[in-house]
PDB file of C-alpha atoms in Angstrom:
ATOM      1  CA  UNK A 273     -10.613  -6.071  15.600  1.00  0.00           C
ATOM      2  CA  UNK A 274      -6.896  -6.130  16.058  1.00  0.00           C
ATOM      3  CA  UNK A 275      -5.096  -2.851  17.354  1.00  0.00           C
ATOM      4  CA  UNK A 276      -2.427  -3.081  15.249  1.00  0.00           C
ATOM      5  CA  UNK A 277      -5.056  -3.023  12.409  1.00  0.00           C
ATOM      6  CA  UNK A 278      -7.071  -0.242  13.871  1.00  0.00           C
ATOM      7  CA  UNK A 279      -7.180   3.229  13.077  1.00  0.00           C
ATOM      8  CA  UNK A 280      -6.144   6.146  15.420  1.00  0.00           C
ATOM      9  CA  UNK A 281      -8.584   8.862  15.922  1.00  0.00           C
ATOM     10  CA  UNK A 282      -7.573  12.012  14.674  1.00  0.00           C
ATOM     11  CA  UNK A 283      -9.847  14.702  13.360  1.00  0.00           C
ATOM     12  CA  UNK A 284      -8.507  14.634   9.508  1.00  0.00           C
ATOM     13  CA  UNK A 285      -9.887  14.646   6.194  1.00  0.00           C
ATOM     14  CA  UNK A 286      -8.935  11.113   4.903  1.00  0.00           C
ATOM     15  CA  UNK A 287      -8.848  10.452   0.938  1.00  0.00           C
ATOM     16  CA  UNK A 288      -8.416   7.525  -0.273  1.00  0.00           C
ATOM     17  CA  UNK A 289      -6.532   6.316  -3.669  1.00  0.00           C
ATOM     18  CA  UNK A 290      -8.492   3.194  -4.833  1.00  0.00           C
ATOM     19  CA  UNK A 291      -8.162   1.089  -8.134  1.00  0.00           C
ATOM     20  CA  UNK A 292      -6.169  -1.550 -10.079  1.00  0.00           C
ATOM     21  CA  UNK A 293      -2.339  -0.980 -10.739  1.00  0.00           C
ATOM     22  CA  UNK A 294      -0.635   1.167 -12.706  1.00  0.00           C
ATOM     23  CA  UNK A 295      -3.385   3.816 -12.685  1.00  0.00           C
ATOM     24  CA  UNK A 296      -1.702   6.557 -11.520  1.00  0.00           C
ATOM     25  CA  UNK A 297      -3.011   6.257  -7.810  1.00  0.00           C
ATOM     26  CA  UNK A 298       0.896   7.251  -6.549  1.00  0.00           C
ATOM     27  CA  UNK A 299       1.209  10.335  -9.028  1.00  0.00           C
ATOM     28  CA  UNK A 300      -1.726  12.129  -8.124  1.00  0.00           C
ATOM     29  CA  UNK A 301      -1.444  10.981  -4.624  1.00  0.00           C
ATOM     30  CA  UNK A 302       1.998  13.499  -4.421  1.00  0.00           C
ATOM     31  CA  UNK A 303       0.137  16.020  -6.561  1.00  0.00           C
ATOM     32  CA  UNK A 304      -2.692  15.670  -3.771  1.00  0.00           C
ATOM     33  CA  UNK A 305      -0.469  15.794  -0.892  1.00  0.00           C
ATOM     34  CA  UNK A 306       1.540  19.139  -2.436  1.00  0.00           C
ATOM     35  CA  UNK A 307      -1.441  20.677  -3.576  1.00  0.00           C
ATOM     36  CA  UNK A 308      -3.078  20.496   0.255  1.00  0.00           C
ATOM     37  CA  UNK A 309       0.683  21.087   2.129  1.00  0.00           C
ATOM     38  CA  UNK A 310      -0.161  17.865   3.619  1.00  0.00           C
ATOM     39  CA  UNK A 311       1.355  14.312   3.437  1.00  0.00           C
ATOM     40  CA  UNK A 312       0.665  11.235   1.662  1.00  0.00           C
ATOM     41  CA  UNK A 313       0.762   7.827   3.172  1.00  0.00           C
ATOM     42  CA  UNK A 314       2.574   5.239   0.822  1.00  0.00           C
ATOM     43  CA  UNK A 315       1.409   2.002  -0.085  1.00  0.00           C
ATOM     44  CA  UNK A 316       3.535   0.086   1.972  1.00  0.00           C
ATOM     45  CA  UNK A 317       3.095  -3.482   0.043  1.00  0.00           C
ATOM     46  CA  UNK A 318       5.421  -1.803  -2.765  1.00  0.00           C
ATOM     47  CA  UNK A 319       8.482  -1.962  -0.256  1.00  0.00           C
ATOM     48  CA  UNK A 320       7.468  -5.304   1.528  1.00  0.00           C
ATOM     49  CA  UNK A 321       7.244  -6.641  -1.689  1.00  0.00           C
ATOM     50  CA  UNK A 322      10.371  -5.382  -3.720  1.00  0.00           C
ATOM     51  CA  UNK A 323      12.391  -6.474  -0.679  1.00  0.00           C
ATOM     52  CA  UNK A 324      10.378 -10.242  -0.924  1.00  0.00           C
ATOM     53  CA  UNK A 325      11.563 -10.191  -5.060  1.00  0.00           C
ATOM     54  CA  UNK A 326      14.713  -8.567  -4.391  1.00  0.00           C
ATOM     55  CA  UNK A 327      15.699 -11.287  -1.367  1.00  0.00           C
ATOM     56  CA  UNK A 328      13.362 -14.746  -2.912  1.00  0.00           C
ATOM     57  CA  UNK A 329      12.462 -13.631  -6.164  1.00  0.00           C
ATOM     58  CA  UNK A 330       8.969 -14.517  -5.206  1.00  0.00           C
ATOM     59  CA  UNK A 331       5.781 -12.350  -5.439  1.00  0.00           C
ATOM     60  CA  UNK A 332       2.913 -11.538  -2.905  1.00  0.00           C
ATOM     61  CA  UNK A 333       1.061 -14.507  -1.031  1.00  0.00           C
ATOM     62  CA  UNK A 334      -1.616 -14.955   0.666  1.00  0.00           C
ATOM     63  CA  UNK A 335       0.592 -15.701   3.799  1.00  0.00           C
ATOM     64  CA  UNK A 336       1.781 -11.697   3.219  1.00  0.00           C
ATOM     65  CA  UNK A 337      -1.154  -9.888   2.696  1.00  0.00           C
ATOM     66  CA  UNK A 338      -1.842  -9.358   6.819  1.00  0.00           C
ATOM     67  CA  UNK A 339       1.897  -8.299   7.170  1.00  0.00           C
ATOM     68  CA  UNK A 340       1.201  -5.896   4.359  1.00  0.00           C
ATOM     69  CA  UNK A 341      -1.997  -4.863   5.966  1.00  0.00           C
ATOM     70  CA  UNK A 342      -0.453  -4.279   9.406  1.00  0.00           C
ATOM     71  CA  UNK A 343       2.562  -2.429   8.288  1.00  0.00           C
ATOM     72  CA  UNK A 344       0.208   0.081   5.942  1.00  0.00           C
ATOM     73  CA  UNK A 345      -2.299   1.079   9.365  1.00  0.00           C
ATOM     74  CA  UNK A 346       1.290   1.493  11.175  1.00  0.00           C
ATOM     75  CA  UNK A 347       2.118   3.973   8.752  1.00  0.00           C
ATOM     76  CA  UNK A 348      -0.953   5.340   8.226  1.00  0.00           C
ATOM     77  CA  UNK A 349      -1.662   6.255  11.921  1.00  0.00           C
ATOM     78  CA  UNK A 350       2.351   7.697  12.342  1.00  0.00           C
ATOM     79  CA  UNK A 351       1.359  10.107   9.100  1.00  0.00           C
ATOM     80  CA  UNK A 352      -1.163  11.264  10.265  1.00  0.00           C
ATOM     81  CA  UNK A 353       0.173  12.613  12.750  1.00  0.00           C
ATOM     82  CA  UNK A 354       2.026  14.528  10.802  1.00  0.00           C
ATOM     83  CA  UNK A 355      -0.876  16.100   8.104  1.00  0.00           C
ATOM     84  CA  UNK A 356      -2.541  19.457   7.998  1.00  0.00           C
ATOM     85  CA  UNK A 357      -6.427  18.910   7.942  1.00  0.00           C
ATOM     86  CA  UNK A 358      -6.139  16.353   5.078  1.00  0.00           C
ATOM     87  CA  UNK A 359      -4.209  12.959   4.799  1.00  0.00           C
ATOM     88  CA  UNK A 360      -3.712  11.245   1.220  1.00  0.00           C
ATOM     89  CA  UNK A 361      -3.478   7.367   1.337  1.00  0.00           C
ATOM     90  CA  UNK A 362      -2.255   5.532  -1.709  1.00  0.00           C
ATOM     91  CA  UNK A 363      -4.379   2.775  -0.320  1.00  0.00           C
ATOM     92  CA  UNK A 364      -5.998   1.362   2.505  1.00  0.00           C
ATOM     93  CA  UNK A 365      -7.372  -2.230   3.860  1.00  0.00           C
ATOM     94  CA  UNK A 366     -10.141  -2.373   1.865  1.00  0.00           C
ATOM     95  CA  UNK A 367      -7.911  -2.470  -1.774  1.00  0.00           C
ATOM     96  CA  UNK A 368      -6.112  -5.005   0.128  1.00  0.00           C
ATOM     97  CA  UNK A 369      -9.159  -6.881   0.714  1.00  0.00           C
ATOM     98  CA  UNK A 370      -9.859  -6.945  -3.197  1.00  0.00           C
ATOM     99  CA  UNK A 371      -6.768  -8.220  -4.164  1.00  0.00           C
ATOM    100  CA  UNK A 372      -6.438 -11.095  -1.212  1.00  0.00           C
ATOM    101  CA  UNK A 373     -10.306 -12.456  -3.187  1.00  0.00           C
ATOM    102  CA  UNK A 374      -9.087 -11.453  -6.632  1.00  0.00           C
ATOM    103  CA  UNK A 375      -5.856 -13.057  -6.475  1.00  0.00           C
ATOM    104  CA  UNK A 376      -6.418 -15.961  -3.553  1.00  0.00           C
ATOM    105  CA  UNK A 377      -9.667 -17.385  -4.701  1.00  0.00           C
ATOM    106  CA  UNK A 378     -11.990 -15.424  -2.894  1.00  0.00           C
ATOM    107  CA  UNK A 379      -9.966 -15.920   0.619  1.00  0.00           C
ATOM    108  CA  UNK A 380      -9.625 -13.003   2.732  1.00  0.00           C
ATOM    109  CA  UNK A 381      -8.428 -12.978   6.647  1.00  0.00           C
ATOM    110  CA  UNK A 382     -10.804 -12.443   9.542  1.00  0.00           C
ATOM    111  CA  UNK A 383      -9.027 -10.112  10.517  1.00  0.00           C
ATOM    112  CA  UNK A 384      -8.248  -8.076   7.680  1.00  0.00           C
ATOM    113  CA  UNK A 385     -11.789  -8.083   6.572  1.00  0.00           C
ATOM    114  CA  UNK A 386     -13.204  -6.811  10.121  1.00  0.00           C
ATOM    115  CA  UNK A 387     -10.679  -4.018   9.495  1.00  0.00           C
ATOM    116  CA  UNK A 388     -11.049  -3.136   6.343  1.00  0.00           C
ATOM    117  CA  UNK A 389     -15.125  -2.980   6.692  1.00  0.00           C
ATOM    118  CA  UNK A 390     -14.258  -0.726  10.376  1.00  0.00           C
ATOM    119  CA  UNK A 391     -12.135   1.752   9.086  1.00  0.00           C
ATOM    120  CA  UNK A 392     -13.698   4.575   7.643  1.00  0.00           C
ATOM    121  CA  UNK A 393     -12.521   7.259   5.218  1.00  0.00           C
ATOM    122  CA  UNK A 394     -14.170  10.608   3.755  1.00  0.00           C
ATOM    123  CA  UNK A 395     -13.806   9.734   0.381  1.00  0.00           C
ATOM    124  CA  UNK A 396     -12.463   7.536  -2.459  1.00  0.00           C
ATOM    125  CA  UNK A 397     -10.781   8.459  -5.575  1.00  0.00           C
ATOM    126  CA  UNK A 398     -11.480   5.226  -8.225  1.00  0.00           C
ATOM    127  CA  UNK A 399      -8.971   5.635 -10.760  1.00  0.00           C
ATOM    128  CA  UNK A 400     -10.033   4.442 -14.299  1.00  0.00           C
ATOM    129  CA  UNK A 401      -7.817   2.163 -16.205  1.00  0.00           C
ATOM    130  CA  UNK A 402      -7.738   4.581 -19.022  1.00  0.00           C
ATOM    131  CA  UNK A 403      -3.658   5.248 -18.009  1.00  0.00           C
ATOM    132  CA  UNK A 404      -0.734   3.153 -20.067  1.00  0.00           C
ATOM    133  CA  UNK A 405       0.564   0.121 -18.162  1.00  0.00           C
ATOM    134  CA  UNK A 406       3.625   0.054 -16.702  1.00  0.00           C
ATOM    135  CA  UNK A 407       5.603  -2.758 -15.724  1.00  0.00           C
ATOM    136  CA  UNK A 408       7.812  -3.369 -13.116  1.00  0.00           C
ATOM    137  CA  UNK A 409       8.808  -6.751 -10.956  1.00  0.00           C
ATOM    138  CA  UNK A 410       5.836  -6.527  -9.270  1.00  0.00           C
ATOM    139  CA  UNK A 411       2.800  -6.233 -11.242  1.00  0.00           C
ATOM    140  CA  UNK A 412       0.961  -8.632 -13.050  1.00  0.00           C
ATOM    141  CA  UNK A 413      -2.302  -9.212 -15.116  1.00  0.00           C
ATOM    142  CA  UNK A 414      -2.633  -6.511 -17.596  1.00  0.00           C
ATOM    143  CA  UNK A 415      -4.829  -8.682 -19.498  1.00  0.00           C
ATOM    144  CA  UNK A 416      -7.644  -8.126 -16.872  1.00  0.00           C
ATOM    145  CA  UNK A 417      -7.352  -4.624 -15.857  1.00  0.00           C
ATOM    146  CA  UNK A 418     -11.045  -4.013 -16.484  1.00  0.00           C
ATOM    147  CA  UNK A 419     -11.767  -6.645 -14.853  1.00  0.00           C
ATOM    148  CA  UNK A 420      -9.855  -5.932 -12.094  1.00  0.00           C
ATOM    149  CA  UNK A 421     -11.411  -2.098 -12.126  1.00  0.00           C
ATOM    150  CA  UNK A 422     -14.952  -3.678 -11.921  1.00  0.00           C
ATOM    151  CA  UNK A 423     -14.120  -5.575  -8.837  1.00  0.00           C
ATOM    152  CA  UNK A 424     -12.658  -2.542  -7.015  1.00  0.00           C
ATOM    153  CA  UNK A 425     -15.965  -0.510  -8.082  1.00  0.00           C
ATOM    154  CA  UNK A 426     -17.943  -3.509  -7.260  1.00  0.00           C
ATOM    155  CA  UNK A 427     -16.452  -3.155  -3.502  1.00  0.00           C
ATOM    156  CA  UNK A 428     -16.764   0.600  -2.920  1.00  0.00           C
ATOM    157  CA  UNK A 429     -20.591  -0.210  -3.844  1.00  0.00           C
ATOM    158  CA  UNK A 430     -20.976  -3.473  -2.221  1.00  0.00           C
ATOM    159  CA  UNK A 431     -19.534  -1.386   1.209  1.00  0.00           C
ATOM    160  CA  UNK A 432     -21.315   1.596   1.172  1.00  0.00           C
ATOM    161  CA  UNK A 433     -18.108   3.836   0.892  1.00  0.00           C
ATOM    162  CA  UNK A 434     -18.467   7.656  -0.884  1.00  0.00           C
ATOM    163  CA  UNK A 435     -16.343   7.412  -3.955  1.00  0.00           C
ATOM    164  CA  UNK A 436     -15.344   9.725  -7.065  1.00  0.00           C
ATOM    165  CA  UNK A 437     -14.498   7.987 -10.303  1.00  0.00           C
ATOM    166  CA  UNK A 438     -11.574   9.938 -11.940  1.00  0.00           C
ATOM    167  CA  UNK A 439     -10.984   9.226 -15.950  1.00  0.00           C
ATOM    168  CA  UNK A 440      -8.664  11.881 -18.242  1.00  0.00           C
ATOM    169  CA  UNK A 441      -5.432  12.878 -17.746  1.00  0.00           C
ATOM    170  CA  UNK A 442      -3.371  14.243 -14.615  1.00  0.00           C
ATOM    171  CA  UNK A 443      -4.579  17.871 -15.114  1.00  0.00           C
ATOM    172  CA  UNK A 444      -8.116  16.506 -15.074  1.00  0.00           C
ATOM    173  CA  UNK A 445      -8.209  14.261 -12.508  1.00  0.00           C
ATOM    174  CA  UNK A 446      -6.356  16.839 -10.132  1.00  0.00           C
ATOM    175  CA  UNK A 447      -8.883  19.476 -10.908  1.00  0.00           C
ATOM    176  CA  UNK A 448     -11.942  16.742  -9.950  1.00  0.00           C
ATOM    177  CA  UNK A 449     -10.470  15.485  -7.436  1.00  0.00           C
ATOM    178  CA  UNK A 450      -9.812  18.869  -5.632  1.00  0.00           C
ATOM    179  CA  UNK A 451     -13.399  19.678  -6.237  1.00  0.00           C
ATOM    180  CA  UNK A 452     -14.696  17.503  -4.481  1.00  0.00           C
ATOM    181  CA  UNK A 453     -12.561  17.087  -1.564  1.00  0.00           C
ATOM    182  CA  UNK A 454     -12.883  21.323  -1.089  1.00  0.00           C
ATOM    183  CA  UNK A 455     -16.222  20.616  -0.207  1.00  0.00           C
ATOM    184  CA  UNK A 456     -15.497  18.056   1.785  1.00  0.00           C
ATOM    185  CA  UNK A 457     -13.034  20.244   3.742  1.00  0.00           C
ATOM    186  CA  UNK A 458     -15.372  22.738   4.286  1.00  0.00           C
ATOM    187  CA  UNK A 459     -17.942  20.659   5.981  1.00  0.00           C
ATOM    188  CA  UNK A 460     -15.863  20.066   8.720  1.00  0.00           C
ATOM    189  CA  UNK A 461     -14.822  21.524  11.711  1.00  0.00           C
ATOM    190  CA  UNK A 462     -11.894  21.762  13.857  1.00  0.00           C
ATOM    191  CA  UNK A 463      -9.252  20.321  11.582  1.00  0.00           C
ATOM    192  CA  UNK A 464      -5.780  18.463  13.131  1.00  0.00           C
ATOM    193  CA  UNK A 465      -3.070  20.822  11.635  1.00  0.00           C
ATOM    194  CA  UNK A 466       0.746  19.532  12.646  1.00  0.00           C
ATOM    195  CA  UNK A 467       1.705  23.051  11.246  1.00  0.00           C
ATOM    196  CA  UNK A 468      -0.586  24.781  14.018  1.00  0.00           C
ATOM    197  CA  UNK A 469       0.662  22.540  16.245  1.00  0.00           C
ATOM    198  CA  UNK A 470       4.325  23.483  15.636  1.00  0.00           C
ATOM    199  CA  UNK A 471       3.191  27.328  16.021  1.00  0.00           C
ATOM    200  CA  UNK A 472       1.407  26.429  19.540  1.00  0.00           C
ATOM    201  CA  UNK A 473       4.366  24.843  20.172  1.00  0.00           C
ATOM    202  CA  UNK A 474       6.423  28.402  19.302  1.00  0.00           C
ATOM    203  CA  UNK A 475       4.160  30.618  20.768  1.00  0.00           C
ATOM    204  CA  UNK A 476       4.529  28.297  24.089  1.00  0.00           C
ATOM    205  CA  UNK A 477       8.259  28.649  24.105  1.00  0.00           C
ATOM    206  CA  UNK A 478       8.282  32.251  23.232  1.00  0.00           C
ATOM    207  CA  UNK A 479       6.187  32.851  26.259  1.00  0.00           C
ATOM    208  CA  UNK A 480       8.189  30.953  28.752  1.00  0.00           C
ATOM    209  CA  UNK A 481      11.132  32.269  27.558  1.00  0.00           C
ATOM    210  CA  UNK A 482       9.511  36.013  27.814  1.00  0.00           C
ATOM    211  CA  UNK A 483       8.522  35.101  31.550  1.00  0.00           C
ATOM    212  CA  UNK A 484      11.917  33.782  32.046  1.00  0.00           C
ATOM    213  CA  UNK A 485      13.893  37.374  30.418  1.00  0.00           C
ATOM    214  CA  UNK A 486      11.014  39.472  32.993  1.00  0.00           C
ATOM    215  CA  UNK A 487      11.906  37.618  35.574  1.00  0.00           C
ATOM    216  CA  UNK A 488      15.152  39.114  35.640  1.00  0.00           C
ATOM    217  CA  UNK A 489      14.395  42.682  35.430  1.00  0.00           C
ATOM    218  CA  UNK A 490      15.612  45.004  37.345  1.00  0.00           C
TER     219      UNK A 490
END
């Protein structure tokens, strides 16, 4: 699998924000990410994309979709860095896998799919459709949300990947969602924390700087 495609270990939590547009995968990823202290990883086609409109007026092809998948692992692995036990993705390779067979007559890049069937996450969130539709310049297809939503199901199932479906409004899929990944939490042990890190980092300068003051006395 290519590197640049390839996630970096790190001992997180990783949740994953999975479904068809405009179902309010962004807003409850921030809710997520504030909820937990943590960060959120953004879905980076939205800004490849926007720029692509802004600059060609054109919209995604299939030509963009490794691009798109590269840039989201880069940001992915730099985040992640910077989370405290949990990271919240707005997407991953695998909802770029659906899309690039949705939208591109079933063709999907070697390398893409060896990545997106590699990388592994703790869990899923499948939104529902059940959210008003918002445009903007760069969605499409409103017409076949369900069948969109089926297709995104279809490959959580089809790859064996642990998945919660969240329906209702933002109160109610907050309150699921954090349900489930408590447990999740739980189960593990040894967590990254950046915040920890920054206090070992504290506690290592506030010792050599104690040694340093001693070493003066008189």
């Amino acid at each position: 699998m290519e590197k640049k495609l390839t996630q970096k270990p790190i001992n997180l939590v990783k949740v994953v924000l999975f479904g068809p547009e405009s179902t309010g995968k962004t807003t409850l990823s921030r809710h997520l990410a504030r909820y937990y202290n943590t960060v959120w990883a953004p879905e980076f086609a939205r800004e490849y994309l926007q720029k692509k409109w802004n600059n060609e007026r054109k919209t995604c092809e299939a030509e963009d979709l490794l691009p798109i998948a590269i840039g989201q692992m880069k940001l992915e692995n730099k985040l992640a860095k910077r989370a405290d036990k949990i990271l919240i993705c707005d997407t991953d390779l695998l909802e770029t896998k659906v899309y690039s067979e949705e939208f591109y007559g079933g063709f999907v890049d070697k390398k893409l799919d060896n990545a997106a069937s590699e990388n592994q996450y703790d869990l899923y969130l499948l939104t529902y459709i059940d959210t008003p539709w918002e445009e903007d310049d760069l969605r499409d297809r409103p017409e076949l949300r369900l069948e969109m939503f089926n297709a995104f199901e279809k490959s959580l199932i089809d790859n064996n990947r642990p998945y919660l479906l969240l329906k209702g409004d933002k109160e109610t899929r907050l309150k699921n969602a954090v349900e489930t990944i408590d447990k999740i939490i739980a189960s593990k042990e040894n967590l990254y924390s950046f915040s920890d890190s920054l206090l070992d980092l504290d506690m290592h300068f506030m010792h050599q700087n104690t040694d340093f003051g001693n070493s003066f006395d008189y």
